[in-house]
Amino acid sequence: MFISWRIFAMNHQRIFSVHFKTMCYCKIKAILKRSKTPVPLRRNYSSPPGVVGNDVKSLYSIISPPVAKIRNIGIMAHIDAGKTTTTERILYYSGYTRSLGDVDDGDTVTDFMAQERERGITIQSAAVTFDWKGYRVNLIDTPGHVDFTLEVERCLRVLDGAVAVFDASAGVEAQTLTVWKQADKHKIPRICFLNKMDKTGASFNYAVESIREKLKVKPLLLQLPIGEARTFKGVIDVVNKEKLVWNSNSDDGKDFERKPLLETSDLELLKEAIEARNSLIEQVADLDDEFADLVLEEFSENFDLVPAEKLQTAIHRVTLAQAAVPVLCGSALKNKGVQPLLDAITMYLPSPEEREYGFLQWYKGDLCALAFKVLHDKQRGPLVFLRIYSGTLTPQLAIHNINRNCTERMSRLLLPFADQHVEIPSLTAGNIALTVGLKQTATGDTIVSSKSSALAAARRAGRGEKKPGKNSETESLLLAGVEIPEPVFFCTIEPPSVAKQPDLDHALERLQREDPSLKVRLDPDSGQTVLCGMGELHIEIIHDRIKREYGLDTYLGPLQVAYRETILNSVRATDTLDRTLGDKRHFVRAELEARPVEASSGMAVIEYADCISVDLLQASREAIENAVHSACLQGPLLGSPVQDVAITLHSLMIHPGTSTTMVNACVSRCIQKALKKADKQVLEPLMSLEVTVTGDYLSPVLADLAQRRGNVQEIQTRQDNKVVIGFVPLAEMMGYSTVLRTLTSGSATFALEFSTYQAMSPQDQSTLLTQRSGLAHVL
């Protein structure tokens, strides 16, 4: 009896505790929503094991399906198309959050950084794992801002499929084209989701047409909207001839009706659906021979009899072949259309085993994984995201990093869920894992079970032959990393005191490991630390992170543009180095020619005259190439890197016993002589610009661009707006967002993307050199 009373009391205490915590949580959230100052709130995304009476799924209950049931997908789009909002709805409907997160309220799962919640944009890609109808989905929400395009690139590298989100009122926008090209590069199958169908100006037909025209792909309309803008209330499922209507009384969009379209009640919708379905069947039959044979043999008289399952299977094959892209629609903010999108993800996007990875045959089931992202946790240290291509990962496993030629021990294995993680005992091929304990691994590194495993794979691939002058590890089988774009902005960064310099160096080292597009260098003349980034926002975010995460009030110098230099004519130069160090004489004499090349090339092209002996070249090639590249790092005009040049070595005399360091010094000095003698040209970064503005404000925007040396290519019409497309020098775009808001009363938006380097006019170059005189070496 006593025991029964005790159990009863404990249960009541537990229920009261859970109820009290829920009340506190709701009150805190209500207070935060009323507050203007964004306060970071750590959401409890999942229930601890064993808590009774909570309808939110525990992350510990995530299924462990076969590879065929795994989907590794990314959400990609132009900024403000609704990627993060769509991700929030996906997590809510799949049962992993108890409330709908909102970007404006700063309580989203994937945008967990303070900077993301304050600005309402995604800065870092975040990975979440959940299950949907028996499938495990590893989802990555990627940024849309051009400054963080590398985040998209390195995530797409390891994904099997992607969802491209579009603003239905804008269609294909500037950054949409960029992320689409990135997905093309990695050959990733995609589906399109036309979001914001409830927005004023939303047009399903316009958005579909812009996908067809601008992305040069064939859209497969799997859904049609029921109404647009304010009248949007649901979608027509074209494949099944059904209508999906969301309950207007439902706050969270969980309640919706799926009904067959009937002649009695939905005659117009049924006609529209039949016409769209017949068109879809014809499209798929043109793209898939197997489906075409089925239709011609059995259903040529009546397309209505084609089973939905057969059509879905054919669409899956067409999507995998990237012959076309399925198109769905909805409104993530209004909680409409997200559940069918989840169904489409599991139905049409590929599993890991459906993607062809040629390198897997060489590993024969051994561990092979790619590190694609690194984060630093104050308690756990570096957290490394791995995509497992073959083999199995377990905690306490010793792994070999081919790129770094080192062996590390992984202490723990986690399943990612934004900023919360769940420890797991093992993870198999096809999954995305989060590991603790890898101190040296960085983005783009290939991970294998052991050094012998890598060498065995290299031998199977036929790459194991020893080549002179090369390290055997460089011949091992490496997975392709990501191409890191060159930074276009830079500025000096200084600690609050000299004593804090080591802390700043430590912070920058960690941030560089997390973000490969961030470059840090030491100016050899001034000794200052120079921060190089992809844009104003990028550097601003880095500065803010140093302050918040590392507690350093650093000072940033004025933002500078990363110029380049080149030469306009061919010049020859000769240099002799003759020194005696101790009892040894070092003698080098070099004659070379520097000339411009038409093809744009960041690295200098190195050529050798026929008269230079092969033996001499083999002994000193590495020193010569290092000398060329180091000499081209600082040009004679601004101290900026030199590009679009070719260096031809005509003669080289080296005294026996001369060190390679002396060869390097002589060749480098000779190149610098040649560059100073040549006619020099400054190259400035040119940005492609897209400004979306209403017709009322078009004239002042064009006038402002003319003052900024802008070159307008065309003006398009997008619904009620005008889209100005052109090119403008980066140096003229400092603080443009503030100016544009002022000119258009905050109604215009713009997107910038690096295009190329172009030669400055003599007048602009003279003005720049006058401004930078005395500062060239400092900056």
Tab-separated table of C-alpha atoms in Angstrom, residues 488 600 684-689 726-728 752-758:
chain	number	residue	atom	x	y	z
A	488	VAL	CA	37.011	40.484	-53.063
A	600	SER	CA	42.033	35.005	-67.824
A	684	GLU	CA	39.205	45.892	-60.627
A	685	PRO	CA	36.506	43.361	-59.625
A	686	LEU	CA	33.341	43.721	-61.691
A	687	MET	CA	30.060	42.602	-60.137
A	688	SER	CA	26.904	41.447	-61.873
A	689	LEU	CA	24.001	43.385	-60.367
A	726	GLY	CA	23.911	45.038	-65.456
A	727	PHE	CA	27.501	45.254	-64.273
A	728	VAL	CA	29.088	47.672	-61.829
A	752	LEU	CA	25.358	41.237	-56.263
A	753	GLU	CA	27.644	38.509	-57.526
A	754	PHE	CA	31.292	38.579	-58.566
A	755	SER	CA	31.626	38.375	-62.351
A	756	THR	CA	35.231	38.995	-63.449
A	757	TYR	CA	38.180	41.368	-63.266
A	758	GLN	CA	38.250	44.196	-65.823
